[in-house]
Amino acid sequence: MRPELVADSSRSESRNDVCDERWLSHELVKMRRELFAHAFRLTKSPSLSEDLVQDTVERALRFESHFERGTNLRAWVHQIMANVFFSRCRQRRRETRALQVLTTDPCAWTHSTPDPVMPDLSQATRRAIDSLPSQFQTTVVLVDLMDYSYRAAADRLGVPLGTVMSRLHRGRRLLADALREAA
């Protein structure tokens, strides 16, 4: 084989690799208006929408290897946007709770609470949670009180995702029963 043919074929392969790498960027640029409209419906704010679109695009590019060519790119990107949006909502809720505590007691961060996971719960609710079998109690506390995602809770507990979902369902049901009995 002639050396110039080998060089030409490797040059065209590298051009294809560059085009392949830019494929997602190109598609995301084409979707920008659609993404902004969806973000605006979620946030109701132009500046928050811009931030949400930027974070969505950044995450899509970072996790491009997780996308399977031939599947629905729009659905994948919109799911990323929803995940980013809901993560921000959870974060904002945690920050709001912390600010409420700090506005009533500016030195609250220096006090040790008896139970940092359940500081605002009534005694009846604490007792009901404490009465749950440990596997359900741990799952309910991680997901409902500590705002872990199902996946993060599964990783933390070392169990499959489906196990977390079933434990959470049963734990919530047992908790509701315990609270009804206490009332």
PDB file of N, CA and C in Angstrom, residues 17-114:
ATOM      1  N   ASP A  17     -13.867  11.968  12.921  1.00  0.00           N
ATOM      2  CA  ASP A  17     -13.912  12.005  14.385  1.00  0.00           C
ATOM      3  C   ASP A  17     -14.272  13.399  14.879  1.00  0.00           C
ATOM      4  N   VAL A  18     -13.680  14.433  14.261  1.00  0.00           N
ATOM      5  CA  VAL A  18     -13.972  15.813  14.660  1.00  0.00           C
ATOM      6  C   VAL A  18     -15.433  16.129  14.377  1.00  0.00           C
ATOM      7  N   CYS A  19     -15.929  15.734  13.197  1.00  0.00           N
ATOM      8  CA  CYS A  19     -17.339  15.965  12.864  1.00  0.00           C
ATOM      9  C   CYS A  19     -18.234  15.217  13.836  1.00  0.00           C
ATOM     10  N   ASP A  20     -17.811  14.004  14.182  1.00  0.00           N
ATOM     11  CA  ASP A  20     -18.592  13.193  15.108  1.00  0.00           C
ATOM     12  C   ASP A  20     -18.639  13.850  16.485  1.00  0.00           C
ATOM     13  N   GLU A  21     -17.489  14.413  16.918  1.00  0.00           N
ATOM     14  CA  GLU A  21     -17.442  15.080  18.217  1.00  0.00           C
ATOM     15  C   GLU A  21     -18.319  16.323  18.235  1.00  0.00           C
ATOM     16  N   ARG A  22     -18.425  17.001  17.114  1.00  0.00           N
ATOM     17  CA  ARG A  22     -19.204  18.236  17.043  1.00  0.00           C
ATOM     18  C   ARG A  22     -20.674  17.988  16.765  1.00  0.00           C
ATOM     19  N   TRP A  23     -21.054  16.766  16.493  1.00  0.00           N
ATOM     20  CA  TRP A  23     -22.439  16.447  16.148  1.00  0.00           C
ATOM     21  C   TRP A  23     -23.406  16.905  17.232  1.00  0.00           C
ATOM     22  N   LEU A  24     -23.147  16.548  18.471  1.00  0.00           N
ATOM     23  CA  LEU A  24     -24.050  16.905  19.558  1.00  0.00           C
ATOM     24  C   LEU A  24     -24.097  18.417  19.747  1.00  0.00           C
ATOM     25  N   SER A  25     -22.956  19.076  19.679  1.00  0.00           N
ATOM     26  CA  SER A  25     -22.938  20.540  19.809  1.00  0.00           C
ATOM     27  C   SER A  25     -23.816  21.176  18.745  1.00  0.00           C
ATOM     28  N   HIS A  26     -23.695  20.702  17.534  1.00  0.00           N
ATOM     29  CA  HIS A  26     -24.490  21.231  16.425  1.00  0.00           C
ATOM     30  C   HIS A  26     -25.988  21.020  16.677  1.00  0.00           C
ATOM     31  N   GLU A  27     -26.358  19.834  17.120  1.00  0.00           N
ATOM     32  CA  GLU A  27     -27.769  19.539  17.398  1.00  0.00           C
ATOM     33  C   GLU A  27     -28.300  20.397  18.547  1.00  0.00           C
ATOM     34  N   LEU A  28     -27.481  20.606  19.559  1.00  0.00           N
ATOM     35  CA  LEU A  28     -27.913  21.422  20.697  1.00  0.00           C
ATOM     36  C   LEU A  28     -28.104  22.882  20.296  1.00  0.00           C
ATOM     37  N   VAL A  29     -27.245  23.376  19.413  1.00  0.00           N
ATOM     38  CA  VAL A  29     -27.416  24.749  18.915  1.00  0.00           C
ATOM     39  C   VAL A  29     -28.743  24.863  18.179  1.00  0.00           C
ATOM     40  N   LYS A  30     -29.078  23.852  17.378  1.00  0.00           N
ATOM     41  CA  LYS A  30     -30.357  23.875  16.652  1.00  0.00           C
ATOM     42  C   LYS A  30     -31.549  23.831  17.615  1.00  0.00           C
ATOM     43  N   MET A  31     -31.379  23.230  18.771  1.00  0.00           N
ATOM     44  CA  MET A  31     -32.473  23.084  19.740  1.00  0.00           C
ATOM     45  C   MET A  31     -32.558  24.258  20.722  1.00  0.00           C
ATOM     46  N   ARG A  32     -31.668  25.227  20.618  1.00  0.00           N
ATOM     47  CA  ARG A  32     -31.552  26.284  21.636  1.00  0.00           C
ATOM     48  C   ARG A  32     -32.879  26.994  21.912  1.00  0.00           C
ATOM     49  N   ARG A  33     -33.596  27.405  20.880  1.00  0.00           N
ATOM     50  CA  ARG A  33     -34.882  28.106  21.096  1.00  0.00           C
ATOM     51  C   ARG A  33     -35.884  27.215  21.818  1.00  0.00           C
ATOM     52  N   GLU A  34     -35.955  25.977  21.380  1.00  0.00           N
ATOM     53  CA  GLU A  34     -36.875  25.024  22.008  1.00  0.00           C
ATOM     54  C   GLU A  34     -36.510  24.814  23.478  1.00  0.00           C
ATOM     55  N   LEU A  35     -35.218  24.691  23.752  1.00  0.00           N
ATOM     56  CA  LEU A  35     -34.767  24.504  25.131  1.00  0.00           C
ATOM     57  C   LEU A  35     -35.084  25.731  25.983  1.00  0.00           C
ATOM     58  N   PHE A  36     -34.878  26.920  25.410  1.00  0.00           N
ATOM     59  CA  PHE A  36     -35.178  28.136  26.168  1.00  0.00           C
ATOM     60  C   PHE A  36     -36.674  28.219  26.473  1.00  0.00           C
ATOM     61  N   ALA A  37     -37.511  27.888  25.499  1.00  0.00           N
ATOM     62  CA  ALA A  37     -38.966  27.933  25.718  1.00  0.00           C
ATOM     63  C   ALA A  37     -39.372  26.963  26.824  1.00  0.00           C
ATOM     64  N   HIS A  38     -38.809  25.773  26.798  1.00  0.00           N
ATOM     65  CA  HIS A  38     -39.125  24.787  27.837  1.00  0.00           C
ATOM     66  C   HIS A  38     -38.629  25.272  29.198  1.00  0.00           C
ATOM     67  N   ALA A  39     -37.417  25.814  29.227  1.00  0.00           N
ATOM     68  CA  ALA A  39     -36.859  26.327  30.487  1.00  0.00           C
ATOM     69  C   ALA A  39     -37.704  27.479  31.021  1.00  0.00           C
ATOM     70  N   PHE A  40     -38.193  28.332  30.131  1.00  0.00           N
ATOM     71  CA  PHE A  40     -39.018  29.462  30.576  1.00  0.00           C
ATOM     72  C   PHE A  40     -40.340  28.976  31.161  1.00  0.00           C
ATOM     73  N   ARG A  41     -40.909  27.926  30.568  1.00  0.00           N
ATOM     74  CA  ARG A  41     -42.148  27.360  31.133  1.00  0.00           C
ATOM     75  C   ARG A  41     -41.897  26.823  32.543  1.00  0.00           C
ATOM     76  N   LEU A  42     -40.706  26.303  32.776  1.00  0.00           N
ATOM     77  CA  LEU A  42     -40.382  25.768  34.100  1.00  0.00           C
ATOM     78  C   LEU A  42     -40.067  26.870  35.109  1.00  0.00           C
ATOM     79  N   THR A  43     -39.287  27.865  34.703  1.00  0.00           N
ATOM     80  CA  THR A  43     -38.771  28.850  35.658  1.00  0.00           C
ATOM     81  C   THR A  43     -39.563  30.148  35.711  1.00  0.00           C
ATOM     82  N   LYS A  44     -40.231  30.501  34.635  1.00  0.00           N
ATOM     83  CA  LYS A  44     -40.977  31.770  34.528  1.00  0.00           C
ATOM     84  C   LYS A  44     -40.057  32.987  34.637  1.00  0.00           C
ATOM     85  N   SER A  45     -38.787  32.812  34.332  1.00  0.00           N
ATOM     86  CA  SER A  45     -37.815  33.900  34.440  1.00  0.00           C
ATOM     87  C   SER A  45     -36.802  33.789  33.303  1.00  0.00           C
ATOM     88  N   PRO A  46     -36.613  34.870  32.530  1.00  0.00           N
ATOM     89  CA  PRO A  46     -35.640  34.802  31.431  1.00  0.00           C
ATOM     90  C   PRO A  46     -34.215  34.484  31.900  1.00  0.00           C
ATOM     91  N   SER A  47     -33.766  35.115  32.978  1.00  0.00           N
ATOM     92  CA  SER A  47     -32.385  34.869  33.411  1.00  0.00           C
ATOM     93  C   SER A  47     -32.217  33.455  33.967  1.00  0.00           C
ATOM     94  N   LEU A  48     -33.202  32.983  34.741  1.00  0.00           N
ATOM     95  CA  LEU A  48     -33.125  31.608  35.241  1.00  0.00           C
ATOM     96  C   LEU A  48     -33.218  30.608  34.094  1.00  0.00           C
ATOM     97  N   SER A  49     -33.995  30.957  33.066  1.00  0.00           N
ATOM     98  CA  SER A  49     -34.115  30.082  31.896  1.00  0.00           C
ATOM     99  C   SER A  49     -32.781  29.956  31.179  1.00  0.00           C
ATOM    100  N   GLU A  50     -32.096  31.085  31.009  1.00  0.00           N
ATOM    101  CA  GLU A  50     -30.768  31.050  30.371  1.00  0.00           C
ATOM    102  C   GLU A  50     -29.812  30.163  31.166  1.00  0.00           C
ATOM    103  N   ASP A  51     -29.821  30.324  32.478  1.00  0.00           N
ATOM    104  CA  ASP A  51     -28.951  29.500  33.324  1.00  0.00           C
ATOM    105  C   ASP A  51     -29.296  28.022  33.191  1.00  0.00           C
ATOM    106  N   LEU A  52     -30.596  27.723  33.171  1.00  0.00           N
ATOM    107  CA  LEU A  52     -31.035  26.332  33.061  1.00  0.00           C
ATOM    108  C   LEU A  52     -30.622  25.732  31.719  1.00  0.00           C
ATOM    109  N   VAL A  53     -30.768  26.497  30.640  1.00  0.00           N
ATOM    110  CA  VAL A  53     -30.358  26.009  29.314  1.00  0.00           C
ATOM    111  C   VAL A  53     -28.848  25.776  29.302  1.00  0.00           C
ATOM    112  N   GLN A  54     -28.095  26.717  29.845  1.00  0.00           N
ATOM    113  CA  GLN A  54     -26.635  26.575  29.858  1.00  0.00           C
ATOM    114  C   GLN A  54     -26.214  25.332  30.641  1.00  0.00           C
ATOM    115  N   ASP A  55     -26.793  25.130  31.805  1.00  0.00           N
ATOM    116  CA  ASP A  55     -26.442  23.951  32.603  1.00  0.00           C
ATOM    117  C   ASP A  55     -26.869  22.659  31.916  1.00  0.00           C
ATOM    118  N   THR A  56     -28.009  22.694  31.228  1.00  0.00           N
ATOM    119  CA  THR A  56     -28.491  21.517  30.503  1.00  0.00           C
ATOM    120  C   THR A  56     -27.539  21.161  29.369  1.00  0.00           C
ATOM    121  N   VAL A  57     -27.140  22.163  28.593  1.00  0.00           N
ATOM    122  CA  VAL A  57     -26.225  21.931  27.472  1.00  0.00           C
ATOM    123  C   VAL A  57     -24.875  21.430  27.992  1.00  0.00           C
ATOM    124  N   GLU A  58     -24.399  22.054  29.066  1.00  0.00           N
ATOM    125  CA  GLU A  58     -23.118  21.627  29.646  1.00  0.00           C
ATOM    126  C   GLU A  58     -23.187  20.170  30.083  1.00  0.00           C
ATOM    127  N   ARG A  59     -24.273  19.803  30.734  1.00  0.00           N
ATOM    128  CA  ARG A  59     -24.409  18.425  31.219  1.00  0.00           C
ATOM    129  C   ARG A  59     -24.568  17.453  30.046  1.00  0.00           C
ATOM    130  N   ALA A  60     -25.309  17.850  29.017  1.00  0.00           N
ATOM    131  CA  ALA A  60     -25.478  16.981  27.841  1.00  0.00           C
ATOM    132  C   ALA A  60     -24.129  16.731  27.170  1.00  0.00           C
ATOM    133  N   LEU A  61     -23.324  17.775  27.042  1.00  0.00           N
ATOM    134  CA  LEU A  61     -22.010  17.604  26.429  1.00  0.00           C
ATOM    135  C   LEU A  61     -21.093  16.753  27.308  1.00  0.00           C
ATOM    136  N   ARG A  62     -21.177  16.958  28.612  1.00  0.00           N
ATOM    137  CA  ARG A  62     -20.328  16.195  29.534  1.00  0.00           C
ATOM    138  C   ARG A  62     -20.680  14.711  29.516  1.00  0.00           C
ATOM    139  N   PHE A  63     -21.976  14.416  29.366  1.00  0.00           N
ATOM    140  CA  PHE A  63     -22.418  13.018  29.410  1.00  0.00           C
ATOM    141  C   PHE A  63     -22.818  12.497  28.029  1.00  0.00           C
ATOM    142  N   GLU A  64     -22.202  13.052  26.998  1.00  0.00           N
ATOM    143  CA  GLU A  64     -22.503  12.638  25.629  1.00  0.00           C
ATOM    144  C   GLU A  64     -22.320  11.136  25.445  1.00  0.00           C
ATOM    145  N   SER A  65     -21.368  10.561  26.123  1.00  0.00           N
ATOM    146  CA  SER A  65     -21.101   9.125  25.969  1.00  0.00           C
ATOM    147  C   SER A  65     -22.280   8.273  26.448  1.00  0.00           C
ATOM    148  N   HIS A  66     -23.164   8.850  27.258  1.00  0.00           N
ATOM    149  CA  HIS A  66     -24.327   8.110  27.755  1.00  0.00           C
ATOM    150  C   HIS A  66     -25.476   8.097  26.745  1.00  0.00           C
ATOM    151  N   PHE A  67     -25.402   8.975  25.746  1.00  0.00           N
ATOM    152  CA  PHE A  67     -26.465   9.034  24.745  1.00  0.00           C
ATOM    153  C   PHE A  67     -26.235   7.965  23.690  1.00  0.00           C
ATOM    154  N   GLU A  68     -27.295   7.237  23.366  1.00  0.00           N
ATOM    155  CA  GLU A  68     -27.207   6.206  22.337  1.00  0.00           C
ATOM    156  C   GLU A  68     -27.723   6.770  21.029  1.00  0.00           C
ATOM    157  N   ARG A  69     -26.842   6.827  20.037  1.00  0.00           N
ATOM    158  CA  ARG A  69     -27.236   7.321  18.719  1.00  0.00           C
ATOM    159  C   ARG A  69     -28.406   6.502  18.206  1.00  0.00           C
ATOM    160  N   GLY A  70     -29.329   7.181  17.542  1.00  0.00           N
ATOM    161  CA  GLY A  70     -30.495   6.492  16.999  1.00  0.00           C
ATOM    162  C   GLY A  70     -31.684   6.554  17.940  1.00  0.00           C
ATOM    163  N   THR A  71     -31.454   7.011  19.177  1.00  0.00           N
ATOM    164  CA  THR A  71     -32.575   7.187  20.105  1.00  0.00           C
ATOM    165  C   THR A  71     -32.990   8.656  20.073  1.00  0.00           C
ATOM    166  N   ASN A  72     -33.977   9.011  20.852  1.00  0.00           N
ATOM    167  CA  ASN A  72     -34.572  10.337  20.797  1.00  0.00           C
ATOM    168  C   ASN A  72     -33.724  11.361  21.560  1.00  0.00           C
ATOM    169  N   LEU A  73     -32.965  12.163  20.808  1.00  0.00           N
ATOM    170  CA  LEU A  73     -32.104  13.177  21.411  1.00  0.00           C
ATOM    171  C   LEU A  73     -32.924  14.215  22.173  1.00  0.00           C
ATOM    172  N   ARG A  74     -34.041  14.653  21.582  1.00  0.00           N
ATOM    173  CA  ARG A  74     -34.880  15.667  22.249  1.00  0.00           C
ATOM    174  C   ARG A  74     -35.341  15.193  23.621  1.00  0.00           C
ATOM    175  N   ALA A  75     -35.822  13.974  23.689  1.00  0.00           N
ATOM    176  CA  ALA A  75     -36.298  13.435  24.966  1.00  0.00           C
ATOM    177  C   ALA A  75     -35.148  13.355  25.963  1.00  0.00           C
ATOM    178  N   TRP A  76     -33.968  12.946  25.500  1.00  0.00           N
ATOM    179  CA  TRP A  76     -32.807  12.831  26.376  1.00  0.00           C
ATOM    180  C   TRP A  76     -32.427  14.195  26.951  1.00  0.00           C
ATOM    181  N   VAL A  77     -32.366  15.210  26.090  1.00  0.00           N
ATOM    182  CA  VAL A  77     -31.974  16.552  26.536  1.00  0.00           C
ATOM    183  C   VAL A  77     -33.043  17.151  27.450  1.00  0.00           C
ATOM    184  N   HIS A  78     -34.318  16.949  27.107  1.00  0.00           N
ATOM    185  CA  HIS A  78     -35.385  17.480  27.962  1.00  0.00           C
ATOM    186  C   HIS A  78     -35.391  16.785  29.327  1.00  0.00           C
ATOM    187  N   GLN A  79     -35.034  15.516  29.368  1.00  0.00           N
ATOM    188  CA  GLN A  79     -34.940  14.821  30.654  1.00  0.00           C
ATOM    189  C   GLN A  79     -33.789  15.384  31.482  1.00  0.00           C
ATOM    190  N   ILE A  80     -32.678  15.682  30.816  1.00  0.00           N
ATOM    191  CA  ILE A  80     -31.557  16.319  31.520  1.00  0.00           C
ATOM    192  C   ILE A  80     -32.015  17.647  32.107  1.00  0.00           C
ATOM    193  N   MET A  81     -32.759  18.430  31.311  1.00  0.00           N
ATOM    194  CA  MET A  81     -33.238  19.726  31.794  1.00  0.00           C
ATOM    195  C   MET A  81     -34.147  19.549  33.008  1.00  0.00           C
ATOM    196  N   ALA A  82     -35.039  18.591  32.944  1.00  0.00           N
ATOM    197  CA  ALA A  82     -35.941  18.352  34.077  1.00  0.00           C
ATOM    198  C   ALA A  82     -35.141  17.959  35.315  1.00  0.00           C
ATOM    199  N   ASN A  83     -34.151  17.103  35.151  1.00  0.00           N
ATOM    200  CA  ASN A  83     -33.328  16.683  36.289  1.00  0.00           C
ATOM    201  C   ASN A  83     -32.578  17.868  36.901  1.00  0.00           C
ATOM    202  N   VAL A  84     -32.011  18.722  36.048  1.00  0.00           N
ATOM    203  CA  VAL A  84     -31.298  19.905  36.541  1.00  0.00           C
ATOM    204  C   VAL A  84     -32.271  20.824  37.279  1.00  0.00           C
ATOM    205  N   PHE A  85     -33.450  21.036  36.693  1.00  0.00           N
ATOM    206  CA  PHE A  85     -34.447  21.916  37.305  1.00  0.00           C
ATOM    207  C   PHE A  85     -34.874  21.396  38.675  1.00  0.00           C
ATOM    208  N   PHE A  86     -35.193  20.110  38.760  1.00  0.00           N
ATOM    209  CA  PHE A  86     -35.650  19.558  40.035  1.00  0.00           C
ATOM    210  C   PHE A  86     -34.529  19.534  41.072  1.00  0.00           C
ATOM    211  N   SER A  87     -33.310  19.301  40.640  1.00  0.00           N
ATOM    212  CA  SER A  87     -32.178  19.363  41.575  1.00  0.00           C
ATOM    213  C   SER A  87     -32.041  20.765  42.152  1.00  0.00           C
ATOM    214  N   ARG A  88     -32.209  21.763  41.297  1.00  0.00           N
ATOM    215  CA  ARG A  88     -32.151  23.149  41.777  1.00  0.00           C
ATOM    216  C   ARG A  88     -33.289  23.448  42.746  1.00  0.00           C
ATOM    217  N   CYS A  89     -34.473  22.928  42.456  1.00  0.00           N
ATOM    218  CA  CYS A  89     -35.607  23.150  43.368  1.00  0.00           C
ATOM    219  C   CYS A  89     -35.317  22.550  44.735  1.00  0.00           C
ATOM    220  N   ARG A  90     -34.782  21.335  44.757  1.00  0.00           N
ATOM    221  CA  ARG A  90     -34.443  20.707  46.039  1.00  0.00           C
ATOM    222  C   ARG A  90     -33.374  21.512  46.767  1.00  0.00           C
ATOM    223  N   GLN A  91     -32.380  21.979  46.023  1.00  0.00           N
ATOM    224  CA  GLN A  91     -31.315  22.774  46.633  1.00  0.00           C
ATOM    225  C   GLN A  91     -31.885  24.075  47.194  1.00  0.00           C
ATOM    226  N   ARG A  92     -32.752  24.727  46.442  1.00  0.00           N
ATOM    227  CA  ARG A  92     -33.358  25.977  46.902  1.00  0.00           C
ATOM    228  C   ARG A  92     -34.184  25.748  48.162  1.00  0.00           C
ATOM    229  N   ARG A  93     -34.888  24.611  48.217  1.00  0.00           N
ATOM    230  CA  ARG A  93     -35.696  24.296  49.394  1.00  0.00           C
ATOM    231  C   ARG A  93     -34.799  24.117  50.622  1.00  0.00           C
ATOM    232  N   ARG A  94     -33.679  23.418  50.453  1.00  0.00           N
ATOM    233  CA  ARG A  94     -32.742  23.247  51.575  1.00  0.00           C
ATOM    234  C   ARG A  94     -32.170  24.594  52.020  1.00  0.00           C
ATOM    235  N   GLU A  95     -31.826  25.441  51.040  1.00  0.00           N
ATOM    236  CA  GLU A  95     -31.279  26.756  51.379  1.00  0.00           C
ATOM    237  C   GLU A  95     -32.317  27.613  52.096  1.00  0.00           C
ATOM    238  N   THR A  96     -33.569  27.538  51.653  1.00  0.00           N
ATOM    239  CA  THR A  96     -34.635  28.308  52.293  1.00  0.00           C
ATOM    240  C   THR A  96     -34.820  27.874  53.732  1.00  0.00           C
ATOM    241  N   ARG A  97     -34.813  26.566  53.959  1.00  0.00           N
ATOM    242  CA  ARG A  97     -34.932  26.063  55.334  1.00  0.00           C
ATOM    243  C   ARG A  97     -33.791  26.576  56.199  1.00  0.00           C
ATOM    244  N   ALA A  98     -32.589  26.524  55.671  1.00  0.00           N
ATOM    245  CA  ALA A  98     -31.426  26.985  56.436  1.00  0.00           C
ATOM    246  C   ALA A  98     -31.532  28.478  56.732  1.00  0.00           C
ATOM    247  N   LEU A  99     -31.974  29.258  55.742  1.00  0.00           N
ATOM    248  CA  LEU A  99     -32.126  30.698  55.963  1.00  0.00           C
ATOM    249  C   LEU A  99     -33.195  30.999  56.997  1.00  0.00           C
ATOM    250  N   GLN A 100     -34.274  30.233  56.989  1.00  0.00           N
ATOM    251  CA  GLN A 100     -35.327  30.450  57.982  1.00  0.00           C
ATOM    252  C   GLN A 100     -34.787  30.221  59.385  1.00  0.00           C
ATOM    253  N   VAL A 101     -34.005  29.182  59.550  1.00  0.00           N
ATOM    254  CA  VAL A 101     -33.424  28.899  60.863  1.00  0.00           C
ATOM    255  C   VAL A 101     -32.460  30.017  61.253  1.00  0.00           C
ATOM    256  N   LEU A 102     -31.626  30.440  60.313  1.00  0.00           N
ATOM    257  CA  LEU A 102     -30.633  31.467  60.624  1.00  0.00           C
ATOM    258  C   LEU A 102     -31.261  32.837  60.870  1.00  0.00           C
ATOM    259  N   THR A 103     -32.410  33.138  60.247  1.00  0.00           N
ATOM    260  CA  THR A 103     -33.039  34.437  60.494  1.00  0.00           C
ATOM    261  C   THR A 103     -33.697  34.485  61.860  1.00  0.00           C
ATOM    262  N   THR A 104     -34.160  33.352  62.363  1.00  0.00           N
ATOM    263  CA  THR A 104     -34.742  33.344  63.702  1.00  0.00           C
ATOM    264  C   THR A 104     -33.656  33.253  64.767  1.00  0.00           C
ATOM    265  N   ASP A 105     -32.553  32.592  64.449  1.00  0.00           N
ATOM    266  CA  ASP A 105     -31.443  32.473  65.394  1.00  0.00           C
ATOM    267  C   ASP A 105     -30.139  32.551  64.606  1.00  0.00           C
ATOM    268  N   PRO A 106     -29.542  33.747  64.500  1.00  0.00           N
ATOM    269  CA  PRO A 106     -28.334  33.915  63.688  1.00  0.00           C
ATOM    270  C   PRO A 106     -27.175  33.010  64.108  1.00  0.00           C
ATOM    271  N   CYS A 107     -27.202  32.528  65.319  1.00  0.00           N
ATOM    272  CA  CYS A 107     -26.123  31.652  65.795  1.00  0.00           C
ATOM    273  C   CYS A 107     -26.511  30.177  65.716  1.00  0.00           C
ATOM    274  N   ALA A 108     -27.581  29.884  64.993  1.00  0.00           N
ATOM    275  CA  ALA A 108     -28.082  28.508  64.935  1.00  0.00           C
ATOM    276  C   ALA A 108     -27.031  27.538  64.416  1.00  0.00           C
ATOM    277  N   TRP A 109     -26.200  27.984  63.506  1.00  0.00           N
ATOM    278  CA  TRP A 109     -25.196  27.082  62.943  1.00  0.00           C
ATOM    279  C   TRP A 109     -24.176  26.638  63.980  1.00  0.00           C
ATOM    280  N   THR A 110     -24.071  27.369  65.095  1.00  0.00           N
ATOM    281  CA  THR A 110     -23.110  26.985  66.128  1.00  0.00           C
ATOM    282  C   THR A 110     -23.689  25.992  67.123  1.00  0.00           C
ATOM    283  N   HIS A 111     -25.031  25.883  67.169  1.00  0.00           N
ATOM    284  CA  HIS A 111     -25.675  24.970  68.108  1.00  0.00           C
ATOM    285  C   HIS A 111     -25.690  23.567  67.530  1.00  0.00           C
ATOM    286  N   SER A 112     -25.441  22.602  68.373  1.00  0.00           N
ATOM    287  CA  SER A 112     -25.606  21.235  67.896  1.00  0.00           C
ATOM    288  C   SER A 112     -27.050  20.836  68.172  1.00  0.00           C
ATOM    289  N   THR A 113     -27.689  20.266  67.164  1.00  0.00           N
ATOM    290  CA  THR A 113     -29.068  19.821  67.353  1.00  0.00           C
ATOM    291  C   THR A 113     -29.028  18.354  67.732  1.00  0.00           C
ATOM    292  N   PRO A 114     -29.995  17.899  68.505  1.00  0.00           N
ATOM    293  CA  PRO A 114     -29.988  16.496  68.894  1.00  0.00           C
ATOM    294  C   PRO A 114     -30.092  15.570  67.694  1.00  0.00           C
TER     295      PRO A 114
END
